[in-house]
mmCIF file of N, CA and C in Angstrom:
data_model
loop_
_atom_site.group_PDB
_atom_site.id
_atom_site.type_symbol
_atom_site.label_atom_id
_atom_site.label_comp_id
_atom_site.label_asym_id
_atom_site.label_seq_id
_atom_site.Cartn_x
_atom_site.Cartn_y
_atom_site.Cartn_z
ATOM 1 N N MET K 28 8.603 17.647 26.009
ATOM 2 C CA MET K 28 9.765 17.395 25.217
ATOM 3 C C MET K 28 10.027 18.627 24.372
ATOM 4 N N SER K 29 11.194 19.122 24.403
ATOM 5 C CA SER K 29 11.490 20.339 23.655
ATOM 6 C C SER K 29 12.073 19.990 22.298
ATOM 7 N N VAL K 30 12.040 20.965 21.426
ATOM 8 C CA VAL K 30 12.556 20.774 20.077
ATOM 9 C C VAL K 30 14.057 20.539 20.115
ATOM 10 N N SER K 31 14.756 21.124 21.061
ATOM 11 C CA SER K 31 16.209 20.984 21.120
ATOM 12 C C SER K 31 16.640 19.558 21.447
ATOM 13 N N SER K 32 15.766 18.754 22.043
ATOM 14 C CA SER K 32 16.145 17.383 22.359
ATOM 15 C C SER K 32 16.177 16.496 21.121
ATOM 16 N N PHE K 33 15.608 16.946 20.011
ATOM 17 C CA PHE K 33 15.616 16.171 18.780
ATOM 18 C C PHE K 33 16.743 16.591 17.841
ATOM 19 N N ALA K 34 17.536 17.568 18.211
ATOM 20 C CA ALA K 34 18.514 18.141 17.297
ATOM 21 C C ALA K 34 19.592 17.142 16.906
ATOM 22 N N HIS K 35 19.953 16.227 17.777
ATOM 23 C CA HIS K 35 21.031 15.310 17.443
ATOM 24 C C HIS K 35 20.599 14.217 16.472
ATOM 25 N N HIS K 36 19.310 14.082 16.181
ATOM 26 C CA HIS K 36 18.837 13.090 15.226
ATOM 27 C C HIS K 36 18.859 13.611 13.799
ATOM 28 N N GLY K 37 19.049 14.885 13.616
ATOM 29 C CA GLY K 37 19.054 15.444 12.273
ATOM 30 C C GLY K 37 17.680 15.844 11.795
ATOM 31 N N LYS K 38 16.637 15.462 12.511
ATOM 32 C CA LYS K 38 15.275 15.824 12.134
ATOM 33 C C LYS K 38 14.596 16.445 13.339
ATOM 34 N N THR K 39 13.743 17.384 13.081
ATOM 35 C CA THR K 39 12.960 17.968 14.159
ATOM 36 C C THR K 39 11.503 17.616 13.930
ATOM 37 N N PRO K 40 10.736 17.458 14.965
ATOM 38 C CA PRO K 40 9.320 17.139 14.770
ATOM 39 C C PRO K 40 8.583 18.301 14.132
ATOM 40 N N ALA K 41 7.485 17.978 13.468
ATOM 41 C CA ALA K 41 6.712 19.016 12.791
ATOM 42 C C ALA K 41 6.161 20.019 13.786
ATOM 43 N N ALA K 42 5.704 19.564 14.910
ATOM 44 C CA ALA K 42 5.168 20.463 15.927
ATOM 45 C C ALA K 42 5.258 19.774 17.279
ATOM 46 N N VAL K 43 5.543 20.521 18.283
ATOM 47 C CA VAL K 43 5.536 20.011 19.648
ATOM 48 C C VAL K 43 4.346 20.640 20.335
ATOM 49 N N ILE K 44 3.448 19.814 20.824
ATOM 50 C CA ILE K 44 2.218 20.305 21.420
ATOM 51 C C ILE K 44 2.484 20.618 22.882
ATOM 52 N N PRO K 45 2.319 21.856 23.285
ATOM 53 C CA PRO K 45 2.576 22.195 24.682
ATOM 54 C C PRO K 45 1.443 21.718 25.577
ATOM 55 N N GLY K 46 1.758 21.482 26.809
ATOM 56 C CA GLY K 46 0.729 21.143 27.789
ATOM 57 C C GLY K 46 0.308 19.694 27.698
ATOM 58 N N ASN K 47 -0.928 19.454 28.052
ATOM 59 C CA ASN K 47 -1.473 18.110 28.086
ATOM 60 C C ASN K 47 -1.982 17.758 26.690
ATOM 61 N N TRP K 48 -1.238 16.979 25.950
ATOM 62 C CA TRP K 48 -1.613 16.662 24.575
ATOM 63 C C TRP K 48 -2.863 15.793 24.513
ATOM 64 N N GLN K 49 -3.106 14.989 25.546
ATOM 65 C CA GLN K 49 -4.290 14.148 25.537
ATOM 66 C C GLN K 49 -5.553 14.993 25.598
ATOM 67 N N GLU K 50 -5.527 16.060 26.364
ATOM 68 C CA GLU K 50 -6.697 16.931 26.443
ATOM 69 C C GLU K 50 -6.915 17.651 25.119
ATOM 70 N N ASN K 51 -5.828 18.014 24.430
ATOM 71 C CA ASN K 51 -5.970 18.691 23.144
ATOM 72 C C ASN K 51 -6.615 17.785 22.104
ATOM 73 N N TYR K 52 -6.246 16.507 22.104
ATOM 74 C CA TYR K 52 -6.777 15.601 21.106
ATOM 75 C C TYR K 52 -8.040 14.885 21.555
ATOM 76 N N ALA K 53 -8.330 14.872 22.830
ATOM 77 C CA ALA K 53 -9.447 14.088 23.332
ATOM 78 C C ALA K 53 -10.786 14.761 23.108
ATOM 79 N N THR K 54 -10.810 16.057 22.973
ATOM 80 C CA THR K 54 -12.081 16.757 22.895
ATOM 81 C C THR K 54 -12.463 17.026 21.458
ATOM 82 N N ARG K 55 -13.739 17.233 21.253
ATOM 83 C CA ARG K 55 -14.214 17.589 19.924
ATOM 84 C C ARG K 55 -13.792 19.014 19.619
ATOM 85 N N SER K 56 -13.745 19.365 18.356
ATOM 86 C CA SER K 56 -13.242 20.688 17.982
ATOM 87 C C SER K 56 -14.127 21.777 18.578
ATOM 88 N N GLY K 57 -13.511 22.741 19.200
ATOM 89 C CA GLY K 57 -14.220 23.864 19.783
ATOM 90 C C GLY K 57 -14.752 23.614 21.171
ATOM 91 N N ALA K 58 -14.717 22.393 21.651
ATOM 92 C CA ALA K 58 -15.311 22.095 22.951
ATOM 93 C C ALA K 58 -14.282 22.020 24.068
ATOM 94 N N GLN K 59 -12.982 22.181 23.762
ATOM 95 C CA GLN K 59 -11.997 22.021 24.828
ATOM 96 C C GLN K 59 -12.079 23.127 25.868
ATOM 97 N N ASN K 60 -12.566 24.300 25.500
ATOM 98 C CA ASN K 60 -12.680 25.385 26.466
ATOM 99 C C ASN K 60 -14.058 25.435 27.120
ATOM 100 N N ASP K 61 -14.961 24.645 26.644
ATOM 101 C CA ASP K 61 -16.327 24.659 27.144
ATOM 102 C C ASP K 61 -16.449 23.640 28.275
ATOM 103 N N THR K 62 -16.439 24.107 29.505
ATOM 104 C CA THR K 62 -16.475 23.182 30.640
ATOM 105 C C THR K 62 -17.827 22.528 30.810
ATOM 106 N N ILE K 63 -18.897 23.187 30.379
ATOM 107 C CA ILE K 63 -20.231 22.593 30.508
ATOM 108 C C ILE K 63 -20.346 21.379 29.598
ATOM 109 N N ALA K 64 -19.847 21.516 28.372
ATOM 110 C CA ALA K 64 -19.894 20.379 27.451
ATOM 111 C C ALA K 64 -19.025 19.242 27.958
ATOM 112 N N ALA K 65 -17.909 19.565 28.592
ATOM 113 C CA ALA K 65 -17.036 18.532 29.139
ATOM 114 C C ALA K 65 -17.693 17.816 30.306
ATOM 115 N N GLN K 66 -18.479 18.536 31.110
ATOM 116 C CA GLN K 66 -19.145 17.909 32.242
ATOM 117 C C GLN K 66 -20.286 17.014 31.794
ATOM 118 N N ARG K 67 -20.905 17.325 30.680
ATOM 119 C CA ARG K 67 -22.046 16.533 30.215
ATOM 120 C C ARG K 67 -21.631 15.194 29.631
ATOM 121 N N ARG K 68 -20.396 15.101 29.190
ATOM 122 C CA ARG K 68 -19.955 13.843 28.606
ATOM 123 C C ARG K 68 -19.897 12.756 29.664
ATOM 124 N N SER K 69 -20.380 11.622 29.321
ATOM 125 C CA SER K 69 -20.364 10.517 30.278
ATOM 126 C C SER K 69 -18.978 9.877 30.318
ATOM 127 N N GLU K 70 -18.753 9.110 31.337
ATOM 128 C CA GLU K 70 -17.468 8.421 31.460
ATOM 129 C C GLU K 70 -17.294 7.399 30.338
ATOM 130 N N ALA K 71 -18.387 6.773 29.914
ATOM 131 C CA ALA K 71 -18.305 5.809 28.820
ATOM 132 C C ALA K 71 -17.904 6.492 27.522
ATOM 133 N N ASP K 72 -18.397 7.707 27.307
ATOM 134 C CA ASP K 72 -18.032 8.447 26.104
ATOM 135 C C ASP K 72 -16.552 8.801 26.121
ATOM 136 N N ARG K 73 -16.017 9.122 27.270
ATOM 137 C CA ARG K 73 -14.593 9.446 27.370
ATOM 138 C C ARG K 73 -13.731 8.212 27.125
ATOM 139 N N ARG K 74 -14.164 7.067 27.618
ATOM 140 C CA ARG K 74 -13.385 5.850 27.418
ATOM 141 C C ARG K 74 -13.452 5.371 25.976
ATOM 142 N N ARG K 75 -14.541 5.660 25.290
ATOM 143 C CA ARG K 75 -14.754 5.176 23.948
ATOM 144 C C ARG K 75 -13.894 5.904 22.917
ATOM 145 N N ARG K 76 -13.385 7.047 23.256
ATOM 146 C CA ARG K 76 -12.705 7.875 22.284
ATOM 147 C C ARG K 76 -11.398 7.301 21.768
ATOM 148 N N TYR K 77 -10.616 6.698 22.630
ATOM 149 C CA TYR K 77 -9.320 6.190 22.218
ATOM 150 C C TYR K 77 -9.414 4.689 22.022
ATOM 151 N N THR K 78 -9.215 4.253 20.806
ATOM 152 C CA THR K 78 -9.205 2.824 20.522
ATOM 153 C C THR K 78 -7.957 2.505 19.711
ATOM 154 N N ILE K 79 -7.448 1.338 19.913
ATOM 155 C CA ILE K 79 -6.294 0.869 19.157
ATOM 156 C C ILE K 79 -6.807 -0.155 18.162
ATOM 157 N N ALA K 80 -6.466 0.041 16.909
ATOM 158 C CA ALA K 80 -6.926 -0.872 15.875
ATOM 159 C C ALA K 80 -6.287 -2.242 16.077
ATOM 160 N N LYS K 81 -7.029 -3.293 15.710
ATOM 161 C CA LYS K 81 -6.487 -4.638 15.792
ATOM 162 C C LYS K 81 -5.323 -4.730 14.816
ATOM 163 N N ASN K 82 -4.209 -5.271 15.289
ATOM 164 C CA ASN K 82 -3.033 -5.336 14.430
ATOM 165 C C ASN K 82 -2.221 -6.571 14.750
ATOM 166 N N TYR K 83 -1.352 -6.903 13.845
ATOM 167 C CA TYR K 83 -0.387 -7.975 14.031
ATOM 168 C C TYR K 83 0.986 -7.372 13.779
ATOM 169 N N HIS K 84 1.733 -7.161 14.824
ATOM 170 C CA HIS K 84 3.039 -6.508 14.773
ATOM 171 C C HIS K 84 2.951 -5.142 14.103
ATOM 172 N N GLY K 85 1.882 -4.423 14.368
ATOM 173 C CA GLY K 85 1.706 -3.077 13.832
ATOM 174 C C GLY K 85 1.055 -3.040 12.465
ATOM 175 N N LEU K 86 0.743 -4.170 11.870
ATOM 176 C CA LEU K 86 0.143 -4.228 10.539
ATOM 177 C C LEU K 86 -1.365 -4.419 10.696
ATOM 178 N N THR K 87 -2.128 -3.398 10.342
ATOM 179 C CA THR K 87 -3.580 -3.486 10.444
ATOM 180 C C THR K 87 -4.155 -4.053 9.155
ATOM 181 N N VAL K 88 -5.449 -4.312 9.155
ATOM 182 C CA VAL K 88 -6.102 -4.861 7.967
ATOM 183 C C VAL K 88 -6.030 -3.857 6.818
ATOM 184 N N GLY K 89 -6.204 -2.589 7.126
ATOM 185 C CA GLY K 89 -6.150 -1.564 6.078
ATOM 186 C C GLY K 89 -4.780 -1.449 5.437
ATOM 187 N N THR K 90 -3.730 -1.461 6.258
ATOM 188 C CA THR K 90 -2.390 -1.366 5.677
ATOM 189 C C THR K 90 -2.022 -2.645 4.940
ATOM 190 N N ALA K 91 -2.480 -3.796 5.429
ATOM 191 C CA ALA K 91 -2.217 -5.053 4.726
ATOM 192 C C ALA K 91 -2.901 -5.058 3.361
ATOM 193 N N ALA K 92 -4.120 -4.540 3.295
ATOM 194 C CA ALA K 92 -4.817 -4.466 2.011
ATOM 195 C C ALA K 92 -4.109 -3.506 1.063
ATOM 196 N N LYS K 93 -3.636 -2.392 1.594
ATOM 197 C CA LYS K 93 -2.932 -1.416 0.757
ATOM 198 C C LYS K 93 -1.637 -2.011 0.211
ATOM 199 N N TYR K 94 -0.853 -2.645 1.088
ATOM 200 C CA TYR K 94 0.401 -3.246 0.639
ATOM 201 C C TYR K 94 0.149 -4.444 -0.274
ATOM 202 N N GLY K 95 -0.931 -5.189 -0.027
ATOM 203 C CA GLY K 95 -1.265 -6.315 -0.894
ATOM 204 C C GLY K 95 -1.639 -5.868 -2.292
ATOM 205 N N ALA K 96 -2.417 -4.793 -2.393
ATOM 206 C CA ALA K 96 -2.780 -4.269 -3.709
ATOM 207 C C ALA K 96 -1.554 -3.727 -4.435
ATOM 208 N N LEU K 97 -0.673 -3.091 -3.708
ATOM 209 C CA LEU K 97 0.557 -2.576 -4.307
ATOM 210 C C LEU K 97 1.436 -3.720 -4.803
ATOM 211 N N ALA K 98 1.585 -4.759 -3.994
ATOM 212 C CA ALA K 98 2.398 -5.909 -4.391
ATOM 213 C C ALA K 98 1.774 -6.648 -5.571
ATOM 214 N N ALA K 99 0.443 -6.745 -5.603
ATOM 215 C CA ALA K 99 -0.226 -7.402 -6.727
ATOM 216 C C ALA K 99 -0.011 -6.618 -8.014
ATOM 217 N N GLY K 100 -0.055 -5.307 -7.933
ATOM 218 C CA GLY K 100 0.196 -4.484 -9.120
ATOM 219 C C GLY K 100 1.609 -4.656 -9.642
ATOM 220 N N PHE K 101 2.588 -4.604 -8.738
ATOM 221 C CA PHE K 101 3.975 -4.796 -9.163
ATOM 222 C C PHE K 101 4.191 -6.211 -9.702
ATOM 223 N N GLY K 102 3.567 -7.199 -9.075
ATOM 224 C CA GLY K 102 3.710 -8.571 -9.545
ATOM 225 C C GLY K 102 3.092 -8.784 -10.913
ATOM 226 N N GLY K 103 1.938 -8.167 -11.144
ATOM 227 C CA GLY K 103 1.305 -8.274 -12.457
ATOM 228 C C GLY K 103 2.144 -7.649 -13.554
ATOM 229 N N VAL K 104 2.697 -6.489 -13.270
ATOM 230 C CA VAL K 104 3.547 -5.822 -14.259
ATOM 231 C C VAL K 104 4.812 -6.635 -14.503
ATOM 232 N N ALA K 105 5.404 -7.189 -13.447
ATOM 233 C CA ALA K 105 6.615 -8.000 -13.604
ATOM 234 C C ALA K 105 6.321 -9.273 -14.399
ATOM 235 N N GLY K 106 5.180 -9.900 -14.156
ATOM 236 C CA GLY K 106 4.807 -11.090 -14.915
ATOM 237 C C GLY K 106 4.546 -10.790 -16.379
ATOM 238 N N PHE K 107 3.878 -9.677 -16.648
ATOM 239 C CA PHE K 107 3.618 -9.258 -18.028
ATOM 240 C C PHE K 107 4.934 -8.980 -18.754
ATOM 241 N N PHE K 108 5.858 -8.296 -18.075
ATOM 242 C CA PHE K 108 7.166 -8.024 -18.665
ATOM 243 C C PHE K 108 7.908 -9.322 -18.953
ATOM 244 N N ALA K 109 7.935 -10.244 -17.986
ATOM 245 C CA ALA K 109 8.669 -11.497 -18.161
ATOM 246 C C ALA K 109 8.079 -12.328 -19.293
ATOM 247 N N LEU K 110 6.768 -12.326 -19.420
ATOM 248 C CA LEU K 110 6.124 -13.094 -20.480
ATOM 249 C C LEU K 110 6.529 -12.586 -21.854
ATOM 250 N N PHE K 111 6.498 -11.284 -22.052
ATOM 251 C CA PHE K 111 6.851 -10.747 -23.362
ATOM 252 C C PHE K 111 8.363 -10.654 -23.560
ATOM 253 N N PHE K 112 9.141 -10.625 -22.489
ATOM 254 C CA PHE K 112 10.594 -10.642 -22.614
ATOM 255 C C PHE K 112 11.064 -12.002 -23.123
ATOM 256 N N PHE K 113 10.437 -13.073 -22.635
ATOM 257 C CA PHE K 113 10.813 -14.421 -23.037
ATOM 258 C C PHE K 113 9.896 -14.977 -24.124
ATOM 259 N N ALA K 114 9.160 -14.130 -24.817
ATOM 260 C CA ALA K 114 8.192 -14.589 -25.814
ATOM 261 C C ALA K 114 8.851 -15.255 -27.008
ATOM 262 N N GLU K 115 10.081 -14.927 -27.320
ATOM 263 C CA GLU K 115 10.743 -15.517 -28.482
ATOM 264 C C GLU K 115 11.464 -16.819 -28.166
ATOM 265 N N VAL K 116 11.471 -17.224 -26.927
ATOM 266 C CA VAL K 116 12.000 -18.546 -26.584
ATOM 267 C C VAL K 116 10.996 -19.560 -27.124
ATOM 268 N N PRO K 117 11.451 -20.545 -27.913
ATOM 269 C CA PRO K 117 10.499 -21.450 -28.579
ATOM 270 C C PRO K 117 9.517 -22.146 -27.639
ATOM 271 N N LYS K 118 9.968 -22.559 -26.481
ATOM 272 C CA LYS K 118 9.069 -23.252 -25.545
ATOM 273 C C LYS K 118 7.963 -22.311 -25.061
ATOM 274 N N VAL K 119 8.313 -21.066 -24.729
ATOM 275 C CA VAL K 119 7.316 -20.086 -24.276
ATOM 276 C C VAL K 119 6.390 -19.724 -25.428
ATOM 277 N N ARG K 120 6.969 -19.556 -26.619
ATOM 278 C CA ARG K 120 6.162 -19.181 -27.783
ATOM 279 C C ARG K 120 5.135 -20.269 -28.113
ATOM 280 N N ASP K 121 5.562 -21.528 -28.104
ATOM 281 C CA ASP K 121 4.650 -22.607 -28.489
ATOM 282 C C ASP K 121 3.641 -22.943 -27.394
ATOM 283 N N ASP K 122 4.079 -22.951 -26.140
ATOM 284 C CA ASP K 122 3.202 -23.387 -25.053
ATOM 285 C C ASP K 122 2.284 -22.296 -24.523
ATOM 286 N N ILE K 123 2.706 -21.037 -24.603
ATOM 287 C CA ILE K 123 1.918 -19.962 -23.992
ATOM 288 C C ILE K 123 1.390 -18.978 -25.024
ATOM 289 N N MET K 124 2.307 -18.401 -25.804
ATOM 290 C CA MET K 124 1.926 -17.264 -26.644
ATOM 291 C C MET K 124 1.003 -17.659 -27.798
ATOM 292 N N LYS K 125 1.177 -18.854 -28.352
ATOM 293 C CA LYS K 125 0.299 -19.273 -29.451
ATOM 294 C C LYS K 125 -1.111 -19.604 -28.978
ATOM 295 N N LYS K 126 -1.298 -19.789 -27.692
ATOM 296 C CA LYS K 126 -2.620 -20.130 -27.168
ATOM 297 C C LYS K 126 -3.454 -18.902 -26.828
ATOM 298 N N ILE K 127 -2.870 -17.701 -26.962
ATOM 299 C CA ILE K 127 -3.626 -16.465 -26.766
ATOM 300 C C ILE K 127 -4.320 -16.159 -28.088
ATOM 301 N N PRO K 128 -5.661 -16.065 -28.122
ATOM 302 C CA PRO K 128 -6.384 -15.963 -29.393
ATOM 303 C C PRO K 128 -5.954 -14.795 -30.285
ATOM 304 N N VAL K 129 -5.665 -13.666 -29.739
ATOM 305 C CA VAL K 129 -5.330 -12.500 -30.561
ATOM 306 C C VAL K 129 -3.901 -12.587 -31.086
ATOM 307 N N LEU K 130 -3.016 -13.201 -30.324
ATOM 308 C CA LEU K 130 -1.597 -13.203 -30.661
ATOM 309 C C LEU K 130 -1.131 -14.468 -31.369
ATOM 310 N N ASP K 131 -2.020 -15.426 -31.630
ATOM 311 C CA ASP K 131 -1.566 -16.701 -32.179
ATOM 312 C C ASP K 131 -0.944 -16.556 -33.562
ATOM 313 N N LYS K 132 -1.482 -15.706 -34.426
ATOM 314 C CA LYS K 132 -0.919 -15.538 -35.771
ATOM 315 C C LYS K 132 0.406 -14.778 -35.726
ATOM 316 N N PHE K 133 0.558 -13.897 -34.773
ATOM 317 C CA PHE K 133 1.798 -13.129 -34.660
ATOM 318 C C PHE K 133 2.966 -14.023 -34.248
ATOM 319 N N PHE K 134 2.706 -15.020 -33.417
ATOM 320 C CA PHE K 134 3.775 -15.876 -32.922
ATOM 321 C C PHE K 134 3.903 -17.182 -33.698
ATOM 322 N N THR K 135 3.154 -17.357 -34.775
ATOM 323 C CA THR K 135 3.303 -18.531 -35.623
ATOM 324 C C THR K 135 4.370 -18.220 -36.668
ATOM 325 N N HIS K 136 5.497 -18.926 -36.608
ATOM 326 C CA HIS K 136 6.603 -18.703 -37.542
ATOM 327 C C HIS K 136 6.672 -19.886 -38.500
ATOM 328 N N GLU K 137 6.329 -19.636 -39.755
ATOM 329 C CA GLU K 137 6.411 -20.677 -40.776
ATOM 330 C C GLU K 137 7.668 -20.440 -41.608
ATOM 331 N N ILE K 138 8.397 -21.495 -41.835
ATOM 332 C CA ILE K 138 9.613 -21.398 -42.637
ATOM 333 C C ILE K 138 9.215 -21.578 -44.102
ATOM 334 N N PRO K 139 9.602 -20.642 -44.973
ATOM 335 C CA PRO K 139 9.273 -20.791 -46.401
ATOM 336 C C PRO K 139 9.957 -22.042 -46.980
ATOM 337 N N PRO K 140 9.352 -22.662 -47.996
ATOM 338 C CA PRO K 140 9.917 -23.908 -48.552
ATOM 339 C C PRO K 140 11.328 -23.727 -49.125
ATOM 340 N N GLU K 141 11.621 -22.550 -49.656
ATOM 341 C CA GLU K 141 12.962 -22.367 -50.234
ATOM 342 C C GLU K 141 14.054 -22.237 -49.162
ATOM 343 N N ASP K 142 13.665 -21.953 -47.920
ATOM 344 C CA ASP K 142 14.638 -21.871 -46.834
ATOM 345 C C ASP K 142 14.804 -23.199 -46.098
ATOM 346 N N ASN K 143 13.987 -24.184 -46.440
ATOM 347 C CA ASN K 143 14.066 -25.484 -45.791
ATOM 348 C C ASN K 143 15.205 -26.281 -46.439
ATOM 349 N N PRO K 144 16.203 -26.701 -45.649
ATOM 350 C CA PRO K 144 17.338 -27.406 -46.263
ATOM 351 C C PRO K 144 17.025 -28.847 -46.658
ATOM 352 N N PHE K 145 15.887 -29.371 -46.285
ATOM 353 C CA PHE K 145 15.597 -30.781 -46.571
ATOM 354 C C PHE K 145 14.675 -30.926 -47.728
#
């Protein structure tokens, strides 16, 4: 595949590997020109080199863990923001914020007797 065939997409590949790309990637570094080392490798060793990770629609366990940790971080920050954004709503203040040991005095609002109309 030549670089000119990608021109209509607006992007060009980083590198186009000439020749047999499988041979370039299949061998250990420095051993691709060494025919003796290539002959010594067993057929089982050659078959073992290429493996496809177990996936579900292209999503592997590693990528799922990465995306899960990212989503958990964003969710935690969003929940923390929502909690303190709605902290002055009386229901949230009384049911949630006053039950946090450090913040209970901060969210306790006492009306002074002179401001009480009754």
